[in-house]
Backbone as a printed PyTorch tensor [residue, N CA C, xyz], in Angstrom:
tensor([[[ 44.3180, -28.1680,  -9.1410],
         [ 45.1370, -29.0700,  -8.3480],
         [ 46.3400, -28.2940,  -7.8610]],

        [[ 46.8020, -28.1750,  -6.8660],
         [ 47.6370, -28.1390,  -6.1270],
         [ 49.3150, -28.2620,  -6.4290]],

        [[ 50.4010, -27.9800,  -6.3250],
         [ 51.2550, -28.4700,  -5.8720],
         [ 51.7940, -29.4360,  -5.2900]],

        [[ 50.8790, -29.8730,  -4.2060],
         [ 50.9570, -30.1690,  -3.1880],
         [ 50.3890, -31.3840,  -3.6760]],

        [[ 49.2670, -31.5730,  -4.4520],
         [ 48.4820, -32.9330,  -4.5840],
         [ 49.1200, -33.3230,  -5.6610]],

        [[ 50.1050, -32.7800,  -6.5120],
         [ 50.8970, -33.1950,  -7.6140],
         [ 52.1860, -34.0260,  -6.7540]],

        [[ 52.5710, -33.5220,  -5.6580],
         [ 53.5330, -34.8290,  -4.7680],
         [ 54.5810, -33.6180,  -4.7710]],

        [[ 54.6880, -32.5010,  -4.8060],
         [ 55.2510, -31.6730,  -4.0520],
         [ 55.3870, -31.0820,  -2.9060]],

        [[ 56.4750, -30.3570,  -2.6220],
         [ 57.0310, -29.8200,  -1.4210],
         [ 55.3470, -28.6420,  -1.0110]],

        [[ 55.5130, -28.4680,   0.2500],
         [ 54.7620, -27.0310,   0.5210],
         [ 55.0370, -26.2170,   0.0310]],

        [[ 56.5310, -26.1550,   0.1290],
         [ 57.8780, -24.7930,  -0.3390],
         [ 57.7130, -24.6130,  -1.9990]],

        [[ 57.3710, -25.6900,  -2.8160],
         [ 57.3970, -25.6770,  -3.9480],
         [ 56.1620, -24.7950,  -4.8130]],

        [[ 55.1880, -24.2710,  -4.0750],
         [ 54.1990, -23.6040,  -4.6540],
         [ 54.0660, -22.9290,  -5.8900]],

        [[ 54.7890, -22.1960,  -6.3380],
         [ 55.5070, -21.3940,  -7.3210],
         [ 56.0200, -22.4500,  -8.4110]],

        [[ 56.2070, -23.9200,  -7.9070],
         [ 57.1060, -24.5940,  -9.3050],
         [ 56.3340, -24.7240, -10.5310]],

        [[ 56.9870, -24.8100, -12.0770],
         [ 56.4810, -24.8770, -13.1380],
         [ 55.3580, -26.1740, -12.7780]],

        [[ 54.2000, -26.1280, -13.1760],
         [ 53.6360, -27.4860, -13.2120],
         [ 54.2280, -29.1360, -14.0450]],

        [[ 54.9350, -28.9650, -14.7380],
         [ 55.4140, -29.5780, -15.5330],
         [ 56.6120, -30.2770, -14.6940]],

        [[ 56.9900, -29.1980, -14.4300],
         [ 58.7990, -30.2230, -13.6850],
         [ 58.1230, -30.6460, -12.9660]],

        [[ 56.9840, -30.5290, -11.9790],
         [ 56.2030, -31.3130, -10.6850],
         [ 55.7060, -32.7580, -11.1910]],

        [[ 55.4280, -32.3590, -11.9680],
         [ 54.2670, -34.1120, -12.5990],
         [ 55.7470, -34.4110, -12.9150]],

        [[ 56.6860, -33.9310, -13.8610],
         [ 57.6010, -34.9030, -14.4160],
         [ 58.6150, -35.2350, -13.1700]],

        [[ 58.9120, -34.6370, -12.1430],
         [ 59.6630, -35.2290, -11.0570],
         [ 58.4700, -36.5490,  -9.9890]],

        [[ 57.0950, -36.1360,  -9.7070],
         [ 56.5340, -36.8030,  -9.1210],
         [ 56.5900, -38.3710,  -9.8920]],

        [[ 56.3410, -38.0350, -11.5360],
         [ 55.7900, -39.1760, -11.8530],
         [ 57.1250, -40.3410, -12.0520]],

        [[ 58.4080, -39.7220, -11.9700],
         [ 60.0100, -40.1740, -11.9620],
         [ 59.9100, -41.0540, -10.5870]],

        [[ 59.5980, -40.2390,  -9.9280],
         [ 59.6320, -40.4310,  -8.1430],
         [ 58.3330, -42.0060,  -8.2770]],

        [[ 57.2430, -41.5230,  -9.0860],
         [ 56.2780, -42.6160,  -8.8380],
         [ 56.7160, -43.8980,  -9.2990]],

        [[ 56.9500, -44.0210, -10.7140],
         [ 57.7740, -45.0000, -11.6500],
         [ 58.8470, -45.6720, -10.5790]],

        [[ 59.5860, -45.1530, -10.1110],
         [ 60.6760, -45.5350,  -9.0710],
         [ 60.4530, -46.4790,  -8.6030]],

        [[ 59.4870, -46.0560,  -7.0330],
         [ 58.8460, -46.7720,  -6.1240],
         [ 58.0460, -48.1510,  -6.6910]],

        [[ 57.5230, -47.5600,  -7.6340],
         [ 56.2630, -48.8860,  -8.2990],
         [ 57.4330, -50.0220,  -8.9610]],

        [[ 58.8630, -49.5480,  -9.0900],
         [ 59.6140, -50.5070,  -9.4700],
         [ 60.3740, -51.6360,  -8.9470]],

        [[ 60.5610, -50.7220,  -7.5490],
         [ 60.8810, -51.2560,  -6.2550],
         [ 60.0780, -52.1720,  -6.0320]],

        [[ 59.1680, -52.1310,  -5.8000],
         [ 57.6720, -52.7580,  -5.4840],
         [ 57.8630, -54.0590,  -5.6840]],

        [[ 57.9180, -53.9890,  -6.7490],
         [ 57.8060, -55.3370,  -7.4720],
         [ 58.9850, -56.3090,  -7.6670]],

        [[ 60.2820, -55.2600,  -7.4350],
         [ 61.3920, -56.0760,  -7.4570],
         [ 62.0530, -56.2040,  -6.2990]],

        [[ 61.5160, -55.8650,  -5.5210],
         [ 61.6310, -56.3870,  -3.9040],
         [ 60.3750, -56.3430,  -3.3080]],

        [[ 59.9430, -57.6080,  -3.3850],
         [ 58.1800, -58.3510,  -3.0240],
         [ 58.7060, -58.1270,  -1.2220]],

        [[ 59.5380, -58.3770,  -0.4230],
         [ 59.6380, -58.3860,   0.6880],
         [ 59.7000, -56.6240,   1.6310]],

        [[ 59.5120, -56.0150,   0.4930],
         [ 59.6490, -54.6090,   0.6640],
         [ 58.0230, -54.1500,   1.0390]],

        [[ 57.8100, -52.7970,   1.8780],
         [ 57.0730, -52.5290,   1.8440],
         [ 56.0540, -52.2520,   0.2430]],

        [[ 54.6090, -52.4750,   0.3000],
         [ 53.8020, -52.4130,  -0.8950],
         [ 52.8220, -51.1980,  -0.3440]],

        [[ 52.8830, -50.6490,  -0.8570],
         [ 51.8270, -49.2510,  -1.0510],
         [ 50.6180, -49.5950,  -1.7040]],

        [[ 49.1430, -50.1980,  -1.6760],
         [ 48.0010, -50.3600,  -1.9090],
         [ 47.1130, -49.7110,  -1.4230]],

        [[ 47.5410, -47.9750,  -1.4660],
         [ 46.4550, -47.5780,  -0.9260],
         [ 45.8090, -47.2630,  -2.0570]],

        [[ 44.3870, -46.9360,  -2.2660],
         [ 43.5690, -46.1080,  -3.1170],
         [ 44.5740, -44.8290,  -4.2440]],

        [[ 44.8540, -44.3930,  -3.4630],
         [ 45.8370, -42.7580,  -4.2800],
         [ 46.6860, -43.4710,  -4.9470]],

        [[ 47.2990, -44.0330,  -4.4170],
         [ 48.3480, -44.7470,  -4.9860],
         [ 48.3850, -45.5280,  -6.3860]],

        [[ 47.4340, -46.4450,  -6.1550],
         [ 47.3910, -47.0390,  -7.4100],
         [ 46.2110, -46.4510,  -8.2160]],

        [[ 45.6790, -45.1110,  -8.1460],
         [ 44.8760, -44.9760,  -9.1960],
         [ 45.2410, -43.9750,  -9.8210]],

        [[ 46.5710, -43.4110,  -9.3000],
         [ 47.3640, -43.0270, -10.0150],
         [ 47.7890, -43.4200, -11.1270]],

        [[ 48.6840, -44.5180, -10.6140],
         [ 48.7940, -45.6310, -11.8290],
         [ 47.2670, -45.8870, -13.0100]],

        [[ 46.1290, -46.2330, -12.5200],
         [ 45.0600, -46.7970, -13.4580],
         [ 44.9010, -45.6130, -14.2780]],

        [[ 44.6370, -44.5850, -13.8070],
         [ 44.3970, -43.0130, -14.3680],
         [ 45.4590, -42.6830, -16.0640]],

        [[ 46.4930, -43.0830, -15.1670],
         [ 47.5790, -42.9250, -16.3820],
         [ 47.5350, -43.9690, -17.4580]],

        [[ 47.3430, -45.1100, -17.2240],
         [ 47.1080, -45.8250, -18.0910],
         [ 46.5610, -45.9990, -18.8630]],

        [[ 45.4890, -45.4010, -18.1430],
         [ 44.0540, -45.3510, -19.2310],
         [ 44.0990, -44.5180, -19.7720]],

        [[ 44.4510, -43.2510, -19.9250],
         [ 44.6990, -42.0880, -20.3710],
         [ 45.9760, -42.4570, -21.7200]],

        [[ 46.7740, -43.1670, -21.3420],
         [ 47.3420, -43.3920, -22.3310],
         [ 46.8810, -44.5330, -23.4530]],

        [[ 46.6650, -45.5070, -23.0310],
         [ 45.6170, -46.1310, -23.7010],
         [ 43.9950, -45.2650, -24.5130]],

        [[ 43.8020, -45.2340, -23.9290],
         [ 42.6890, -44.2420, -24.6890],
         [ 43.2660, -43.2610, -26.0370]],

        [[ 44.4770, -42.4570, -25.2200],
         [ 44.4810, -41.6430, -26.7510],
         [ 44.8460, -42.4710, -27.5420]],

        [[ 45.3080, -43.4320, -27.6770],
         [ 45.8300, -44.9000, -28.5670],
         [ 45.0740, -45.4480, -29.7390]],

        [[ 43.3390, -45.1850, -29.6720],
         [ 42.2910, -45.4940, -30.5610],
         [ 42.1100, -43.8450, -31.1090]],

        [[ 42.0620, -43.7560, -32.2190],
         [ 42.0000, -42.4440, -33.2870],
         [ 41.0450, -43.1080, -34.3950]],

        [[ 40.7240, -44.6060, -34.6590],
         [ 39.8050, -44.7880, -35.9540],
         [ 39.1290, -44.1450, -35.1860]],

        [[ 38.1110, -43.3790, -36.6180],
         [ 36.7470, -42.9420, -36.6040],
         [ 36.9720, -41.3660, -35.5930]],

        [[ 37.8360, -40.8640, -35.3370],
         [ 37.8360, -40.0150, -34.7550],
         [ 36.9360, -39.4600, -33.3270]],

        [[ 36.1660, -40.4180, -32.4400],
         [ 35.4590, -40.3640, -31.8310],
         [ 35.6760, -39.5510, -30.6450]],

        [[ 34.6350, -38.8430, -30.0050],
         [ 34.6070, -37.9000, -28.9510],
         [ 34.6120, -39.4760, -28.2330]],

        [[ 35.2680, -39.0540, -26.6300],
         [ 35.2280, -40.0910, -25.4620],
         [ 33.9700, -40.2080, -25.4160]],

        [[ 32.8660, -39.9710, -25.1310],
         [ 31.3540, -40.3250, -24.8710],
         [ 31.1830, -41.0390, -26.3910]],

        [[ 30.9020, -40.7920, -27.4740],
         [ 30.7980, -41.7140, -28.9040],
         [ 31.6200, -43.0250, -28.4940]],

        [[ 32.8470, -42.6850, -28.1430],
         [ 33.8960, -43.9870, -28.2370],
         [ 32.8040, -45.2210, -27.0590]],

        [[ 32.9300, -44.6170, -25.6740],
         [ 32.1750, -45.2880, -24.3120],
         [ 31.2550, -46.0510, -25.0960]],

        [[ 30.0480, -45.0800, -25.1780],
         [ 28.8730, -45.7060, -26.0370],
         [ 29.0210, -46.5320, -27.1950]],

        [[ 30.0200, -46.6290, -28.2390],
         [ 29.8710, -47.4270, -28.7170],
         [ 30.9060, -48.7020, -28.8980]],

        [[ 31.1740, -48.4240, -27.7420],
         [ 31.9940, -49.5400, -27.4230],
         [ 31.1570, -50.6180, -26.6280]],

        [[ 30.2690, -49.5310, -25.9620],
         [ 28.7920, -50.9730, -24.7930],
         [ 28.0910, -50.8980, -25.8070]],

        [[ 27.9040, -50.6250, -27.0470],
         [ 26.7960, -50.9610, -28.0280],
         [ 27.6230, -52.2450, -28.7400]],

        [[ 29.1740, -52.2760, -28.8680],
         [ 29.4010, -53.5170, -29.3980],
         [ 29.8850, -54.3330, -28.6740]],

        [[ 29.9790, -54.2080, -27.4430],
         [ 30.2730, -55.7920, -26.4180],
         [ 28.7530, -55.9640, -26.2510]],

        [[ 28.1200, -54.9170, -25.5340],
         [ 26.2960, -55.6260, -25.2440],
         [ 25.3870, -55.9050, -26.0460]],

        [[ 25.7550, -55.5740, -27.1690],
         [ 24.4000, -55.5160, -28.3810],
         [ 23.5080, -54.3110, -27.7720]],

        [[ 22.4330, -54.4520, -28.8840],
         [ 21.4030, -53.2750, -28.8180],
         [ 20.9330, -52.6130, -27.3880]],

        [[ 20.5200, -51.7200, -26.9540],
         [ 20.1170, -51.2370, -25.8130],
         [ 18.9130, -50.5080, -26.1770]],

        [[ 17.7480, -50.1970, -25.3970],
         [ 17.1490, -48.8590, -25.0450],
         [ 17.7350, -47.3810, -24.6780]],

        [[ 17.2130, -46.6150, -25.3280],
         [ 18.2000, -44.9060, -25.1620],
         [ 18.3850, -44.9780, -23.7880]],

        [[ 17.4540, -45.2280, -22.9150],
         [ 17.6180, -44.7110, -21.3450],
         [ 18.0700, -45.7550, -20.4430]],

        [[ 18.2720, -46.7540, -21.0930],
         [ 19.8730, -47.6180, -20.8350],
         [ 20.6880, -47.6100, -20.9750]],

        [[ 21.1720, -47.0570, -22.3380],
         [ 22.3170, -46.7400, -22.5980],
         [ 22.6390, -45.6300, -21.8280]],

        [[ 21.5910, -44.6870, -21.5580],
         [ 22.2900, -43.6230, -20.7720],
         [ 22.4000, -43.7110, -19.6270]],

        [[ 21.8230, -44.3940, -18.8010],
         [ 21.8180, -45.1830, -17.0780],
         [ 23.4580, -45.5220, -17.5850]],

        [[ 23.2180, -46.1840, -18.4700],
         [ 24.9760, -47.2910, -17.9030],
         [ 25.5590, -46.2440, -18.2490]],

        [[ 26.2350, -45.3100, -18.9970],
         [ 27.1340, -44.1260, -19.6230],
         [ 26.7860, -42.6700, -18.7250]],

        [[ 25.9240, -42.8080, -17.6890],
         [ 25.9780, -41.7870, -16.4940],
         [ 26.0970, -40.6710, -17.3280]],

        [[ 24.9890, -40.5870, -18.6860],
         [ 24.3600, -39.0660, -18.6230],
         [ 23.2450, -39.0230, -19.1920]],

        [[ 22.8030, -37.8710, -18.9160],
         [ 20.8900, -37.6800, -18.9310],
         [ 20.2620, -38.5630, -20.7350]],

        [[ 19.4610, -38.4840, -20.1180],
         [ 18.6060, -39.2480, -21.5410],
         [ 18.8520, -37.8110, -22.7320]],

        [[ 18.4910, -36.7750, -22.5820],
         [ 18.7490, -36.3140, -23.7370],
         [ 20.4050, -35.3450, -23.9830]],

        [[ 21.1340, -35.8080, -23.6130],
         [ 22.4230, -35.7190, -24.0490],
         [ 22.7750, -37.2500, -24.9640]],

        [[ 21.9730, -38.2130, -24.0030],
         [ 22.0520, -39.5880, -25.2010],
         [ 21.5500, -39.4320, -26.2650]],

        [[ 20.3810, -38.4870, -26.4990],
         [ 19.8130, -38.6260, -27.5240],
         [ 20.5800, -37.7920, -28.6470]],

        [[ 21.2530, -36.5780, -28.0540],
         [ 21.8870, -36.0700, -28.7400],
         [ 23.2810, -36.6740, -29.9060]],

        [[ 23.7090, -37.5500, -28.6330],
         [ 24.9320, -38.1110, -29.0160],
         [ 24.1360, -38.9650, -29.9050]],

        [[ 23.5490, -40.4520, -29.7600],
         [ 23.1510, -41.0060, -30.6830],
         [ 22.7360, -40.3850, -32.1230]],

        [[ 22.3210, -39.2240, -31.7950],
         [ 21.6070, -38.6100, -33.1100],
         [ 22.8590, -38.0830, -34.4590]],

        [[ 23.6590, -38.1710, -33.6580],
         [ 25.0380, -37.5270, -34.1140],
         [ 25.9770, -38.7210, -34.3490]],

        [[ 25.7580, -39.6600, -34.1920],
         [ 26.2160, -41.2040, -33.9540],
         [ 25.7540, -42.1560, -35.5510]],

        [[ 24.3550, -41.5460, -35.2410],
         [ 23.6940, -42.0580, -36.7980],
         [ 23.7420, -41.3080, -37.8610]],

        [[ 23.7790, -39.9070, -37.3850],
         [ 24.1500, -39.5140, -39.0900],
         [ 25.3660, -39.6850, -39.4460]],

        [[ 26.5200, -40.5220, -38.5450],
         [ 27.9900, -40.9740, -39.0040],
         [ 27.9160, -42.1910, -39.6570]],

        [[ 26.4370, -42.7650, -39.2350],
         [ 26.2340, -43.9400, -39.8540],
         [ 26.8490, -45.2900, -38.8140]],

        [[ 27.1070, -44.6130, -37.4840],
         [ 28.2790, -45.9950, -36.8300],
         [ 26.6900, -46.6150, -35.7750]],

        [[ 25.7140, -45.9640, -35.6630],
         [ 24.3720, -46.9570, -35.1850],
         [ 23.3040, -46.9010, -36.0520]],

        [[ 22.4170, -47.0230, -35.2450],
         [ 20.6500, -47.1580, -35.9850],
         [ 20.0980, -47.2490, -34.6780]],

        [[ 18.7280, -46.7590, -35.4920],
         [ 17.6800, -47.1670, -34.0390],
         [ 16.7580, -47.8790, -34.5800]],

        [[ 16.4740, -49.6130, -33.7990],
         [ 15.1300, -49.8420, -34.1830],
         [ 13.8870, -50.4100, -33.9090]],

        [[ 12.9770, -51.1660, -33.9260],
         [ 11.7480, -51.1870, -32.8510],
         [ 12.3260, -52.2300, -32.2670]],

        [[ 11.7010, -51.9180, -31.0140],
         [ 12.2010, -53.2720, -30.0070],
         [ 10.9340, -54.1980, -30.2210]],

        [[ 11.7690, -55.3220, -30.5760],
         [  9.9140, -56.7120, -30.9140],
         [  9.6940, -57.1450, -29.5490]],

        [[ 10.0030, -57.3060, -28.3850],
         [ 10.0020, -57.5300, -27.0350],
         [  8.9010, -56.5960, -26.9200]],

        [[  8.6740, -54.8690, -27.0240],
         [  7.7660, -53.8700, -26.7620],
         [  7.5540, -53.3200, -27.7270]],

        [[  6.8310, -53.1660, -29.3370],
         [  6.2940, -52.3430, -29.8250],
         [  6.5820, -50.6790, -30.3250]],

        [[  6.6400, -50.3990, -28.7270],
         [  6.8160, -49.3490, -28.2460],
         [  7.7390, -48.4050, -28.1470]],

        [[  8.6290, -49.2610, -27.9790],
         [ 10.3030, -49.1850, -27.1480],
         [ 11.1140, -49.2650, -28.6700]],

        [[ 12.1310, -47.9730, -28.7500],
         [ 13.2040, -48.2200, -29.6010],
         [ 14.5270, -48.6890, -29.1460]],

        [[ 15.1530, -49.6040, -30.3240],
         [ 16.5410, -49.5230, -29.9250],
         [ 17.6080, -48.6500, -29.9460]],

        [[ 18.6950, -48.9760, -29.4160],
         [ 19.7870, -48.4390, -30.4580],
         [ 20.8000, -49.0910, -30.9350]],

        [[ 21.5270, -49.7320, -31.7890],
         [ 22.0280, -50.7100, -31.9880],
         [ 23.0010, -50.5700, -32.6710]],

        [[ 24.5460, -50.8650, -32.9930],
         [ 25.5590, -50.6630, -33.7040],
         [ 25.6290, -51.0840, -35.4110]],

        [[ 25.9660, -50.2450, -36.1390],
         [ 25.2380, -50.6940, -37.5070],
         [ 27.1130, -51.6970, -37.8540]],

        [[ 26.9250, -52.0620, -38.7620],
         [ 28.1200, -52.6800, -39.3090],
         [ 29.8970, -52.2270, -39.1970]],

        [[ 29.0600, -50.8990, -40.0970],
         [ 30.3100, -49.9160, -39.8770],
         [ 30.4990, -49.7140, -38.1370]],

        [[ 29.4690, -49.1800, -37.5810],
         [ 29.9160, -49.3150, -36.5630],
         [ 30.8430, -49.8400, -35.3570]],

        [[ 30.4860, -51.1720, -35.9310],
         [ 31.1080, -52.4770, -35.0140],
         [ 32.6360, -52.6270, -36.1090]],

        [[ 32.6380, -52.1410, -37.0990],
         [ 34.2670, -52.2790, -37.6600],
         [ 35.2390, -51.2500, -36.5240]],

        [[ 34.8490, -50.1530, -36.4540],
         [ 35.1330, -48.5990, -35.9290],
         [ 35.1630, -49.4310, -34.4150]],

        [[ 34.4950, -50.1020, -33.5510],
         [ 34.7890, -50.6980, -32.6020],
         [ 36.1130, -51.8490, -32.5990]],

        [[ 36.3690, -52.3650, -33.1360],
         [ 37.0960, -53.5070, -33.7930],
         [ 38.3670, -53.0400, -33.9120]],

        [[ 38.2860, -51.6350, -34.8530],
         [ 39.2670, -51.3870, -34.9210],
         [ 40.3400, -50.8320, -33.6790]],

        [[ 39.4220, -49.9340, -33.1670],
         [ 39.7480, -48.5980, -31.5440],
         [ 39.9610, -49.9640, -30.7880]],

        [[ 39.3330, -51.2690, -30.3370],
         [ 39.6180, -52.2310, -29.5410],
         [ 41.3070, -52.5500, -29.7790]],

        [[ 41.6310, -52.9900, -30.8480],
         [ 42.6350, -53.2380, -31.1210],
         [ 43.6980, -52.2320, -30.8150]],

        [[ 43.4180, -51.0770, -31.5010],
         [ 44.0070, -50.2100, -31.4080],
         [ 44.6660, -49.9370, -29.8830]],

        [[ 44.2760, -50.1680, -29.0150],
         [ 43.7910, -50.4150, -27.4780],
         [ 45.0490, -51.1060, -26.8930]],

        [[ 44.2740, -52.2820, -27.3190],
         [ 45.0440, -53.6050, -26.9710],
         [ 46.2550, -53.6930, -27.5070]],

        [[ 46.4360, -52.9180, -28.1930],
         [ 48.1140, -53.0680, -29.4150],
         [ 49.1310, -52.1350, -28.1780]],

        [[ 48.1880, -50.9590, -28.3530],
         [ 49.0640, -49.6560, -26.8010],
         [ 49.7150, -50.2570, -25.8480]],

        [[ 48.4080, -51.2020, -25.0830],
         [ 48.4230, -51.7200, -23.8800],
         [ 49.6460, -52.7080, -23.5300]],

        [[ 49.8660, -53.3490, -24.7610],
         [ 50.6880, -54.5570, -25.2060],
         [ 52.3060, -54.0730, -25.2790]],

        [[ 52.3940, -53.0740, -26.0330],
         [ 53.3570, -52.5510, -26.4440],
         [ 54.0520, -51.8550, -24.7580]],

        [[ 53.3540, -51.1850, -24.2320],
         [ 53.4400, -51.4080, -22.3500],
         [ 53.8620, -52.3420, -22.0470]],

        [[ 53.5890, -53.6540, -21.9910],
         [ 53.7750, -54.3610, -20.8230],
         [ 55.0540, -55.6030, -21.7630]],

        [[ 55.3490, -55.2150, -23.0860],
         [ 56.7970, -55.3320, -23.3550],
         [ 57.9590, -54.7880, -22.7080]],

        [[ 57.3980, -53.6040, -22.7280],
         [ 58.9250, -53.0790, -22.1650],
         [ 58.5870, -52.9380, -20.4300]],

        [[ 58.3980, -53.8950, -20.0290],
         [ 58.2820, -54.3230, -18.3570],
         [ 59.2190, -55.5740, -17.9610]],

        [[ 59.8320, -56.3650, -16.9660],
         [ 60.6600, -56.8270, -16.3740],
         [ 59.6340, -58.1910, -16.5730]],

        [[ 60.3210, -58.7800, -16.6820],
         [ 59.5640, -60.5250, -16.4540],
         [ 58.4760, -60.5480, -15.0420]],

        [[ 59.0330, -60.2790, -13.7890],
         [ 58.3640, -59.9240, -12.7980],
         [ 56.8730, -59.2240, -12.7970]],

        [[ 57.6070, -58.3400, -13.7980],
         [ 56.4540, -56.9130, -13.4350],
         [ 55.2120, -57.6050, -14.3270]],

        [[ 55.6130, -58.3690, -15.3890],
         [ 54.7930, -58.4590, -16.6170],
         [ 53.6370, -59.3870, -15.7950]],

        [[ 54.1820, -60.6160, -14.7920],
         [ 53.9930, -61.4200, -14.3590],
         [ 52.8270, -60.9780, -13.1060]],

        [[ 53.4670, -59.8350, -12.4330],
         [ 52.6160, -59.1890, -11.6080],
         [ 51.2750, -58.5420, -12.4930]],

        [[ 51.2150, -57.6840, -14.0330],
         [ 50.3920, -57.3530, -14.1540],
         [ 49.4550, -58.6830, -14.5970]],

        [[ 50.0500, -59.2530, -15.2530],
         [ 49.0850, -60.4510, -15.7730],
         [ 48.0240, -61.3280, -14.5840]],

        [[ 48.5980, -61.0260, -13.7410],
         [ 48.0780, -61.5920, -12.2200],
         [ 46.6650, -60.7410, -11.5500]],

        [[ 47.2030, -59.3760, -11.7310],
         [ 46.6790, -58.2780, -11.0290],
         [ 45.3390, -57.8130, -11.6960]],

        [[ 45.8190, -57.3130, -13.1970],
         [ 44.4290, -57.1830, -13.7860],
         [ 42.8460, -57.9850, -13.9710]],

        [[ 43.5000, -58.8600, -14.3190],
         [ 42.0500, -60.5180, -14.4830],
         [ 41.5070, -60.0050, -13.2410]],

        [[ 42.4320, -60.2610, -12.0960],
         [ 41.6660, -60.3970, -10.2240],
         [ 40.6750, -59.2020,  -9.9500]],

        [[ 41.1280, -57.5680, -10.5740],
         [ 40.5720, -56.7970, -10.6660],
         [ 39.3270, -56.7220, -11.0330]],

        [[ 39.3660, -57.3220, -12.7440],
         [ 38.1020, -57.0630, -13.2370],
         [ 36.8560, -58.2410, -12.9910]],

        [[ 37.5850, -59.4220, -12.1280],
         [ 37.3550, -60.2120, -11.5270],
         [ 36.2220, -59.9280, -10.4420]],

        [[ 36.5350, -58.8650,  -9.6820],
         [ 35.9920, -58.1580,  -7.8670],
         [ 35.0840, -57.4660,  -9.0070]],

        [[ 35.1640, -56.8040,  -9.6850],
         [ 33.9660, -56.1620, -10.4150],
         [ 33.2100, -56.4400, -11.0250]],

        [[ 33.0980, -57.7640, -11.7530],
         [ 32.6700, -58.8480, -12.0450],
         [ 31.3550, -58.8840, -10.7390]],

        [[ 32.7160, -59.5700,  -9.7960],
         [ 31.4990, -60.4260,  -8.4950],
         [ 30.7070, -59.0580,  -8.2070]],

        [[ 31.3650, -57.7410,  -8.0660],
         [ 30.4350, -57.0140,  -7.0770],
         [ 29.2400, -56.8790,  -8.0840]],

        [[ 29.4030, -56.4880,  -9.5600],
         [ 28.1030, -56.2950, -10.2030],
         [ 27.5140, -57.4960, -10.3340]],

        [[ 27.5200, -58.2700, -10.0170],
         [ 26.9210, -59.9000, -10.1230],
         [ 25.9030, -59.9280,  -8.4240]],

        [[ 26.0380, -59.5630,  -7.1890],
         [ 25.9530, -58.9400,  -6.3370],
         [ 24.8910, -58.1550,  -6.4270]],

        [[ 24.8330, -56.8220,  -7.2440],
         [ 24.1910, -55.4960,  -7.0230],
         [ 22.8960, -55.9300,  -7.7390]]])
């Protein structure tokens, strides 16, 4: 990345990376404050803009869950193993966008932690599951929370407004993603 895509000068090429993110993200915080506390002000909704914002969030949120020590792919996966229940390997890996045998890998490494199982699917005979074992779904339970505690602890130290704006903003979000996969 760039300088330049960090929200620096041209001239700035040479700057430490660090003072760049920490002046851009000063500069970002700013504006996004404005935003909201003058609604009659211009609003910036472009794409870059706010996924800036989502990027960071999530990023901070995420490192936030430490039970069970999970690699991000373990955590993903077994986090859709305990909102969806059981899956097929090559479902789970369709939805988690990687090859069937990197799933298999991970799962395999998943169960000797003891946090799934695999077992016959009675629908097909044929077909195995994979399914979150007990422990598992605690280790979910817990990282959820863990999550939600981060997330929370955020949107305390926000302005009545702002809190008001996110409480508004998010639902509507996961809302459009909702309808579009309802749709597809």
């Amino acid at each position: 990345m760039t300088c330049r895509q960090r929200g620096a000068s041209p001239g700035d090429r040479y700057a430490r990376p660090e003072t760049v993110d920490v002046h851009y993200t000063y500069m970002h915080n700013e504006v996004m404050h404005k935003q909201v506390m003058d609604p009659a002000g211009p609003l910036d909704t472009s794409g870059e803009h706010l996924m800036l914002a989502v990027e960071e969030i999530v990023r901070y949120v995420r490192r936030s869950a430490t039970t069970g020590g999970l690699s991000p792919a373990a955590s993903s996966a077994l986090g859709r193993l305990g909102r969806e229940g059981p899956q097929r390997l090559t479902e789970l890996a369709r939805a988690e966008n990687v090859s069937q045998p990197n799933m298999t890998q991970l799962v395999t490494r998943m169960e000797r932690a003891g946090l799934v199982r695999r077992t016959a699917d009675r629908a097909d005979g044929r077909g195995v599951l994979v399914e979150a074992t007990d422990s598992g779904l605690e280790v979910f339970r817990q990282r959820r929370a863990e999550r939600a505690d981060a997330l929370e602890q955020l949107v305390e130290e926000l302005t009545e407004p702002e809190r008001r704006a996110v409480a508004i903003a998010l639902p509507a979000l996961a809302r459009v993603i909702q309808d579009r996969q309802a749709r597809s």
